[in-house]
PDB file of C-alpha atoms in Angstrom:
ATOM      1  CA  ASP A   1      32.125  41.013 159.402  1.00 64.00           C
ATOM      2  CA  ALA A   2      28.720  41.541 157.820  1.00 76.00           C
ATOM      3  CA  GLY A   3      28.268  40.089 154.378  1.00 93.00           C
ATOM      4  CA  VAL A   4      26.054  41.484 151.653  1.00 97.00           C
ATOM      5  CA  THR A   5      22.550  42.233 152.867  1.00 97.00           C
ATOM      6  CA  GLN A   6      19.420  42.789 150.815  1.00 98.00           C
ATOM      7  CA  SER A   7      15.923  43.944 151.627  1.00 97.00           C
ATOM      8  CA  PRO A   8      13.188  42.966 151.466  1.00 97.00           C
ATOM      9  CA  THR A   9      13.521  39.180 151.225  1.00 97.00           C
ATOM     10  CA  HIS A  10      10.199  38.742 149.466  1.00 97.00           C
ATOM     11  CA  LEU A  11       7.909  41.121 147.636  1.00 96.00           C
ATOM     12  CA  ILE A  12       4.608  40.779 145.807  1.00 98.00           C
ATOM     13  CA  LYS A  13       3.602  43.511 143.374  1.00 98.00           C
ATOM     14  CA  THR A  14       0.938  44.032 140.740  1.00 98.00           C
ATOM     15  CA  ARG A  15       1.599  44.632 137.044  1.00 98.00           C
ATOM     16  CA  GLY A  16       2.302  48.270 136.321  1.00 98.00           C
ATOM     17  CA  GLN A  17       3.538  49.069 139.796  1.00 98.00           C
ATOM     18  CA  GLN A  18       7.025  50.213 140.723  1.00 98.00           C
ATOM     19  CA  VAL A  19       9.451  48.523 143.125  1.00 98.00           C
ATOM     20  CA  THR A  20      12.675  49.472 144.931  1.00 98.00           C
ATOM     21  CA  LEU A  21      15.117  46.862 146.170  1.00 98.00           C
ATOM     22  CA  ARG A  22      17.997  47.673 148.514  1.00 98.00           C
ATOM     23  CA  CYS A  23      21.502  46.320 149.001  1.00 98.00           C
ATOM     24  CA  SER A  24      24.315  46.922 151.455  1.00 98.00           C
ATOM     25  CA  PRO A  25      27.698  45.650 150.278  1.00 96.00           C
ATOM     26  CA  LYS A  26      30.193  43.629 152.247  1.00 95.00           C
ATOM     27  CA  SER A  27      32.397  45.732 154.491  1.00 94.00           C
ATOM     28  CA  GLY A  28      35.334  47.143 152.517  1.00 91.00           C
ATOM     29  CA  HIS A  29      33.671  46.700 149.129  1.00 92.00           C
ATOM     30  CA  ASP A  30      32.962  49.688 146.900  1.00 92.00           C
ATOM     31  CA  THR A  31      31.388  48.124 143.803  1.00 91.00           C
ATOM     32  CA  VAL A  32      27.846  46.798 143.567  1.00 94.00           C
ATOM     33  CA  SER A  33      26.359  44.721 140.759  1.00 94.00           C
ATOM     34  CA  TRP A  34      22.744  43.659 140.310  1.00 97.00           C
ATOM     35  CA  TYR A  35      21.593  40.427 138.690  1.00 97.00           C
ATOM     36  CA  GLN A  36      18.230  38.923 137.789  1.00 98.00           C
ATOM     37  CA  GLN A  37      17.835  35.171 138.124  1.00 97.00           C
ATOM     38  CA  ALA A  38      14.867  33.313 136.673  1.00 95.00           C
ATOM     39  CA  LEU A  39      14.051  29.835 137.953  1.00 92.00           C
ATOM     40  CA  GLY A  40      16.458  27.236 136.581  1.00 90.00           C
ATOM     41  CA  GLN A  41      18.720  29.810 134.956  1.00 93.00           C
ATOM     42  CA  GLY A  42      21.984  31.452 135.848  1.00 95.00           C
ATOM     43  CA  PRO A  43      22.032  35.066 137.048  1.00 96.00           C
ATOM     44  CA  GLN A  44      21.808  37.730 134.328  1.00 96.00           C
ATOM     45  CA  PHE A  45      23.729  40.964 134.743  1.00 94.00           C
ATOM     46  CA  ILE A  46      21.580  44.104 135.022  1.00 96.00           C
ATOM     47  CA  PHE A  47      24.136  46.797 135.859  1.00 93.00           C
ATOM     48  CA  GLN A  48      27.076  47.710 138.042  1.00 91.00           C
ATOM     49  CA  TYR A  49      27.758  50.793 140.175  1.00 92.00           C
ATOM     50  CA  TYR A  50      31.109  52.181 141.204  1.00 89.00           C
ATOM     51  CA  GLU A  51      31.780  55.619 142.720  1.00 88.00           C
ATOM     52  CA  GLU A  52      28.044  56.349 142.524  1.00 91.00           C
ATOM     53  CA  GLU A  53      27.977  55.934 138.766  1.00 91.00           C
ATOM     54  CA  GLU A  54      26.634  53.201 136.517  1.00 90.00           C
ATOM     55  CA  ARG A  55      29.781  51.624 135.073  1.00 85.00           C
ATOM     56  CA  GLN A  56      28.374  48.774 133.002  1.00 85.00           C
ATOM     57  CA  ARG A  57      24.915  47.735 131.910  1.00 89.00           C
ATOM     58  CA  GLY A  58      23.418  44.499 130.611  1.00 89.00           C
ATOM     59  CA  ASN A  59      20.581  44.023 128.137  1.00 91.00           C
ATOM     60  CA  PHE A  60      17.787  45.348 130.311  1.00 96.00           C
ATOM     61  CA  PRO A  61      15.295  48.073 129.385  1.00 97.00           C
ATOM     62  CA  ASP A  62      15.314  51.557 130.860  1.00 96.00           C
ATOM     63  CA  ARG A  63      12.557  50.480 133.242  1.00 98.00           C
ATOM     64  CA  PHE A  64      15.430  49.126 135.294  1.00 98.00           C
ATOM     65  CA  SER A  65      17.410  51.869 136.996  1.00 97.00           C
ATOM     66  CA  GLY A  66      19.655  52.117 139.984  1.00 97.00           C
ATOM     67  CA  HIS A  67      21.564  54.268 142.334  1.00 96.00           C
ATOM     68  CA  GLN A  68      24.618  54.012 144.555  1.00 97.00           C
ATOM     69  CA  PHE A  69      24.994  56.106 147.675  1.00 97.00           C
ATOM     70  CA  PRO A  70      28.185  57.575 149.199  1.00 96.00           C
ATOM     71  CA  ASN A  71      28.280  54.711 151.726  1.00 95.00           C
ATOM     72  CA  TYR A  72      28.364  52.274 148.745  1.00 95.00           C
ATOM     73  CA  SER A  73      24.883  50.894 149.374  1.00 97.00           C
ATOM     74  CA  SER A  74      22.669  50.627 146.328  1.00 97.00           C
ATOM     75  CA  GLU A  75      19.090  50.527 145.137  1.00 98.00           C
ATOM     76  CA  LEU A  76      17.498  48.854 142.151  1.00 98.00           C
ATOM     77  CA  ASN A  77      14.294  50.394 140.825  1.00 98.00           C
ATOM     78  CA  VAL A  78      11.955  48.731 138.373  1.00 98.00           C
ATOM     79  CA  ASN A  79       9.083  50.726 136.866  1.00 98.00           C
ATOM     80  CA  ALA A  80       5.955  49.530 135.080  1.00 98.00           C
ATOM     81  CA  LEU A  81       6.359  45.969 136.333  1.00 98.00           C
ATOM     82  CA  LEU A  82       5.597  43.108 133.966  1.00 98.00           C
ATOM     83  CA  LEU A  83       4.773  39.518 134.830  1.00 97.00           C
ATOM     84  CA  GLY A  84       8.131  38.559 133.316  1.00 97.00           C
ATOM     85  CA  ASP A  85       9.957  40.624 135.926  1.00 98.00           C
ATOM     86  CA  SER A  86       9.147  37.939 138.504  1.00 98.00           C
ATOM     87  CA  ALA A  87      12.534  36.559 139.555  1.00 97.00           C
ATOM     88  CA  LEU A  88      15.175  36.446 142.251  1.00 97.00           C
ATOM     89  CA  TYR A  89      17.105  39.723 142.273  1.00 98.00           C
ATOM     90  CA  LEU A  90      20.653  39.376 143.480  1.00 98.00           C
ATOM     91  CA  CYS A  91      23.061  42.026 144.618  1.00 97.00           C
ATOM     92  CA  ALA A  92      26.793  41.318 144.545  1.00 95.00           C
ATOM     93  CA  SER A  93      29.634  43.395 145.884  1.00 94.00           C
ATOM     94  CA  SER A  94      33.332  43.456 145.131  1.00 90.00           C
ATOM     95  CA  TYR A  95      36.359  45.631 145.700  1.00 87.00           C
ATOM     96  CA  ARG A  96      37.361  47.726 142.674  1.00 79.00           C
ATOM     97  CA  ASP A  97      38.423  45.414 139.857  1.00 67.00           C
ATOM     98  CA  ARG A  98      38.760  42.271 141.901  1.00 73.00           C
ATOM     99  CA  GLY A  99      37.056  39.472 139.998  1.00 78.00           C
ATOM    100  CA  GLU A 100      35.309  37.511 142.724  1.00 87.00           C
ATOM    101  CA  GLN A 101      31.924  38.793 143.773  1.00 91.00           C
ATOM    102  CA  TYR A 102      30.068  38.255 147.011  1.00 94.00           C
ATOM    103  CA  PHE A 103      26.332  37.799 146.671  1.00 96.00           C
ATOM    104  CA  GLY A 104      23.524  38.645 149.013  1.00 97.00           C
ATOM    105  CA  PRO A 105      20.627  36.287 149.745  1.00 96.00           C
ATOM    106  CA  GLY A 106      18.474  37.937 147.094  1.00 97.00           C
ATOM    107  CA  THR A 107      15.003  39.454 146.937  1.00 98.00           C
ATOM    108  CA  ARG A 108      12.255  37.238 145.533  1.00 97.00           C
ATOM    109  CA  LEU A 109       9.932  39.466 143.485  1.00 98.00           C
ATOM    110  CA  THR A 110       6.572  38.135 142.368  1.00 98.00           C
ATOM    111  CA  VAL A 111       4.499  40.199 139.939  1.00 98.00           C
ATOM    112  CA  THR A 112       0.836  39.260 139.694  1.00 97.00           C
TER     113      THR A 112
ATOM    114  CA  SER B   1      27.886  36.697 121.003  1.00 72.00           C
ATOM    115  CA  GLN B   2      29.549  35.061 123.992  1.00 73.00           C
ATOM    116  CA  LYS B   3      27.960  31.848 125.163  1.00 85.00           C
ATOM    117  CA  ILE B   4      28.568  29.623 128.194  1.00 91.00           C
ATOM    118  CA  GLU B   5      27.263  26.069 128.423  1.00 93.00           C
ATOM    119  CA  GLN B   6      27.203  23.748 131.395  1.00 95.00           C
ATOM    120  CA  ASN B   7      25.876  20.189 131.711  1.00 85.00           C
ATOM    121  CA  SER B   8      22.147  20.794 131.508  1.00 78.00           C
ATOM    122  CA  GLU B   9      21.253  17.476 133.106  1.00 88.00           C
ATOM    123  CA  ALA B  10      21.537  17.003 136.829  1.00 93.00           C
ATOM    124  CA  LEU B  11      24.501  14.970 138.025  1.00 95.00           C
ATOM    125  CA  ASN B  12      23.774  12.218 140.521  1.00 96.00           C
ATOM    126  CA  ILE B  13      26.709  10.501 142.209  1.00 96.00           C
ATOM    127  CA  GLN B  14      27.422   8.308 145.209  1.00 97.00           C
ATOM    128  CA  GLU B  15      29.055   9.697 148.319  1.00 97.00           C
ATOM    129  CA  GLY B  16      32.841   9.359 148.224  1.00 97.00           C
ATOM    130  CA  LYS B  17      33.063   9.524 144.430  1.00 97.00           C
ATOM    131  CA  THR B  18      34.517  12.385 142.406  1.00 97.00           C
ATOM    132  CA  ALA B  19      32.058  14.742 140.753  1.00 97.00           C
ATOM    133  CA  THR B  20      33.171  16.373 137.513  1.00 97.00           C
ATOM    134  CA  LEU B  21      31.276  19.331 136.070  1.00 97.00           C
ATOM    135  CA  THR B  22      31.950  20.914 132.694  1.00 97.00           C
ATOM    136  CA  CYS B  23      31.821  24.510 131.494  1.00 97.00           C
ATOM    137  CA  ASN B  24      32.297  25.321 127.804  1.00 96.00           C
ATOM    138  CA  TYR B  25      32.361  28.758 126.251  1.00 93.00           C
ATOM    139  CA  THR B  26      32.461  30.189 122.729  1.00 89.00           C
ATOM    140  CA  ASN B  27      33.324  33.425 120.968  1.00 80.00           C
ATOM    141  CA  TYR B  28      35.397  34.633 123.837  1.00 80.00           C
ATOM    142  CA  SER B  29      38.873  34.717 125.365  1.00 81.00           C
ATOM    143  CA  PRO B  30      38.349  35.495 129.058  1.00 84.00           C
ATOM    144  CA  ALA B  31      41.159  36.604 131.323  1.00 83.00           C
ATOM    145  CA  TYR B  32      39.775  34.337 134.050  1.00 89.00           C
ATOM    146  CA  LEU B  33      36.912  32.026 134.934  1.00 92.00           C
ATOM    147  CA  GLN B  34      35.056  31.589 138.207  1.00 94.00           C
ATOM    148  CA  TRP B  35      33.008  28.867 139.870  1.00 97.00           C
ATOM    149  CA  TYR B  36      30.177  29.505 142.304  1.00 97.00           C
ATOM    150  CA  ARG B  37      27.937  27.289 144.403  1.00 98.00           C
ATOM    151  CA  GLN B  38      24.249  28.093 144.834  1.00 98.00           C
ATOM    152  CA  ASP B  39      21.813  26.478 147.238  1.00 96.00           C
ATOM    153  CA  PRO B  40      18.044  26.706 146.582  1.00 93.00           C
ATOM    154  CA  GLY B  41      16.673  30.183 147.302  1.00 90.00           C
ATOM    155  CA  ARG B  42      20.095  31.549 148.219  1.00 93.00           C
ATOM    156  CA  GLY B  43      22.642  33.747 146.493  1.00 96.00           C
ATOM    157  CA  PRO B  44      25.680  32.188 144.767  1.00 97.00           C
ATOM    158  CA  VAL B  45      28.804  31.676 146.876  1.00 97.00           C
ATOM    159  CA  PHE B  46      32.217  32.260 145.304  1.00 95.00           C
ATOM    160  CA  LEU B  47      34.420  29.135 145.256  1.00 97.00           C
ATOM    161  CA  LEU B  48      37.399  29.542 142.959  1.00 96.00           C
ATOM    162  CA  LEU B  49      38.876  31.864 140.341  1.00 94.00           C
ATOM    163  CA  ILE B  50      41.357  30.552 137.778  1.00 95.00           C
ATOM    164  CA  ARG B  51      43.278  32.824 135.429  1.00 92.00           C
ATOM    165  CA  GLU B  52      44.055  32.204 131.763  1.00 89.00           C
ATOM    166  CA  ASN B  53      47.719  31.485 132.509  1.00 91.00           C
ATOM    167  CA  GLU B  54      46.855  28.884 135.175  1.00 93.00           C
ATOM    168  CA  LYS B  55      46.143  25.336 134.076  1.00 88.00           C
ATOM    169  CA  GLU B  56      44.877  24.081 137.405  1.00 96.00           C
ATOM    170  CA  LYS B  57      43.860  25.384 140.799  1.00 96.00           C
ATOM    171  CA  ARG B  58      43.000  23.536 144.009  1.00 97.00           C
ATOM    172  CA  LYS B  59      41.191  24.412 147.200  1.00 96.00           C
ATOM    173  CA  GLU B  60      40.676  21.620 149.722  1.00 96.00           C
ATOM    174  CA  ARG B  61      38.567  18.985 147.907  1.00 97.00           C
ATOM    175  CA  LEU B  62      37.954  21.230 144.897  1.00 98.00           C
ATOM    176  CA  LYS B  63      40.016  21.283 141.713  1.00 98.00           C
ATOM    177  CA  VAL B  64      39.471  23.447 138.651  1.00 98.00           C
ATOM    178  CA  THR B  65      41.181  23.192 135.288  1.00 97.00           C
ATOM    179  CA  PHE B  66      41.132  25.806 132.546  1.00 95.00           C
ATOM    180  CA  ASP B  67      41.951  24.889 128.948  1.00 93.00           C
ATOM    181  CA  THR B  68      41.915  28.062 126.843  1.00 91.00           C
ATOM    182  CA  THR B  69      42.543  26.074 123.649  1.00 92.00           C
ATOM    183  CA  LEU B  70      39.491  23.866 124.161  1.00 94.00           C
ATOM    184  CA  LYS B  71      37.619  26.814 125.722  1.00 93.00           C
ATOM    185  CA  GLN B  72      36.639  24.578 128.603  1.00 95.00           C
ATOM    186  CA  SER B  73      36.866  24.407 132.369  1.00 96.00           C
ATOM    187  CA  LEU B  74      36.388  21.285 134.457  1.00 97.00           C
ATOM    188  CA  PHE B  75      35.340  21.474 138.111  1.00 98.00           C
ATOM    189  CA  HIS B  76      36.065  18.456 140.308  1.00 98.00           C
ATOM    190  CA  ILE B  77      34.871  17.675 143.810  1.00 98.00           C
ATOM    191  CA  THR B  78      36.789  14.746 145.266  1.00 98.00           C
ATOM    192  CA  ALA B  79      35.482  12.531 148.089  1.00 98.00           C
ATOM    193  CA  SER B  80      32.047  14.059 147.569  1.00 98.00           C
ATOM    194  CA  GLN B  81      29.618  14.397 150.465  1.00 97.00           C
ATOM    195  CA  PRO B  82      25.823  14.868 150.608  1.00 97.00           C
ATOM    196  CA  ALA B  83      26.525  18.422 151.840  1.00 98.00           C
ATOM    197  CA  ASP B  84      28.082  19.130 148.419  1.00 98.00           C
ATOM    198  CA  SER B  85      24.631  18.807 146.821  1.00 98.00           C
ATOM    199  CA  ALA B  86      23.852  22.163 145.191  1.00 98.00           C
ATOM    200  CA  THR B  87      23.861  23.922 141.839  1.00 97.00           C
ATOM    201  CA  TYR B  88      27.284  24.904 140.551  1.00 98.00           C
ATOM    202  CA  LEU B  89      27.675  27.878 138.254  1.00 97.00           C
ATOM    203  CA  CYS B  90      30.598  28.914 136.096  1.00 96.00           C
ATOM    204  CA  ALA B  91      31.043  32.576 135.235  1.00 94.00           C
ATOM    205  CA  LEU B  92      33.188  34.608 132.882  1.00 91.00           C
ATOM    206  CA  PRO B  93      33.946  38.337 132.987  1.00 86.00           C
ATOM    207  CA  MET B  94      32.699  40.551 130.204  1.00 76.00           C
ATOM    208  CA  GLY B  95      35.965  41.937 128.995  1.00 55.00           C
ATOM    209  CA  ALA B  96      39.266  40.389 128.081  1.00 40.00           C
ATOM    210  CA  ILE B  97      41.240  42.509 130.502  1.00 45.00           C
ATOM    211  CA  TYR B  98      41.310  41.231 134.072  1.00 42.00           C
ATOM    212  CA  ASN B  99      41.274  44.640 135.604  1.00 42.00           C
ATOM    213  CA  GLN B 100      37.945  45.551 134.065  1.00 50.00           C
ATOM    214  CA  GLY B 101      36.292  43.278 136.572  1.00 56.00           C
ATOM    215  CA  GLY B 102      32.641  43.509 137.354  1.00 64.00           C
ATOM    216  CA  LYS B 103      30.151  42.189 134.857  1.00 82.00           C
ATOM    217  CA  LEU B 104      29.923  38.413 134.858  1.00 89.00           C
ATOM    218  CA  ILE B 105      28.193  36.100 132.400  1.00 91.00           C
ATOM    219  CA  PHE B 106      26.917  32.945 134.085  1.00 94.00           C
ATOM    220  CA  GLY B 107      26.180  29.518 132.714  1.00 95.00           C
ATOM    221  CA  GLN B 108      22.800  28.006 133.530  1.00 95.00           C
ATOM    222  CA  GLY B 109      24.336  25.863 136.252  1.00 96.00           C
ATOM    223  CA  THR B 110      24.588  22.130 136.878  1.00 97.00           C
ATOM    224  CA  GLU B 111      22.641  20.585 139.732  1.00 97.00           C
ATOM    225  CA  LEU B 112      24.717  18.085 141.691  1.00 97.00           C
ATOM    226  CA  SER B 113      23.118  15.510 143.967  1.00 97.00           C
ATOM    227  CA  VAL B 114      25.352  13.367 146.187  1.00 98.00           C
ATOM    228  CA  LYS B 115      23.596  10.314 147.610  1.00 96.00           C
ATOM    229  CA  PRO B 116      24.731   8.740 150.892  1.00 95.00           C
TER     230      PRO B 116
END
């Protein structure tokens, strides 16, 4: 049973560029959430997708956008990258309203 | 706004002892609380979920308590082992109704180091 997978594992981008991160949820899960984790901090909620729609959103600017596909996989897009966007980006999946979430290994984004 | 606080200092204990980690929250009445383990450079791993009507929950060497009056959860690891060394995160759902699910607010985590 495959867990949550994310790609790529590492990414280096320049300020002002755009990036797309990808996530495949755990088998049987239909809800995907994205989190940003800075070094030494807990994950911060970006947004959540269910039935291909954004269901909830955290305090992140519109530069952060996402998408969920019919097979429940998801993408996170960040435009006009800033140095402060450097972080570990985590994808988590769950089934409907079940509380526990299953996280992927994350994508380490470095903006130079 | 809602706030979650965990022991900011790292916890260092000897193998075989019980580790106790604290999670306090304010301005909130969550329907449940979760604990996760995170190893360096990896995603968090779900450990336990305890609901507001449960005082205590156990899973193998793990025990979690949830005091909604004190707005506090305690996370215990008994007979600790070096392999338990990691950062432990508590998380609360954004929304007082369990079936809203989804969005979690995390504490900053407590780093546990178990020495042999």
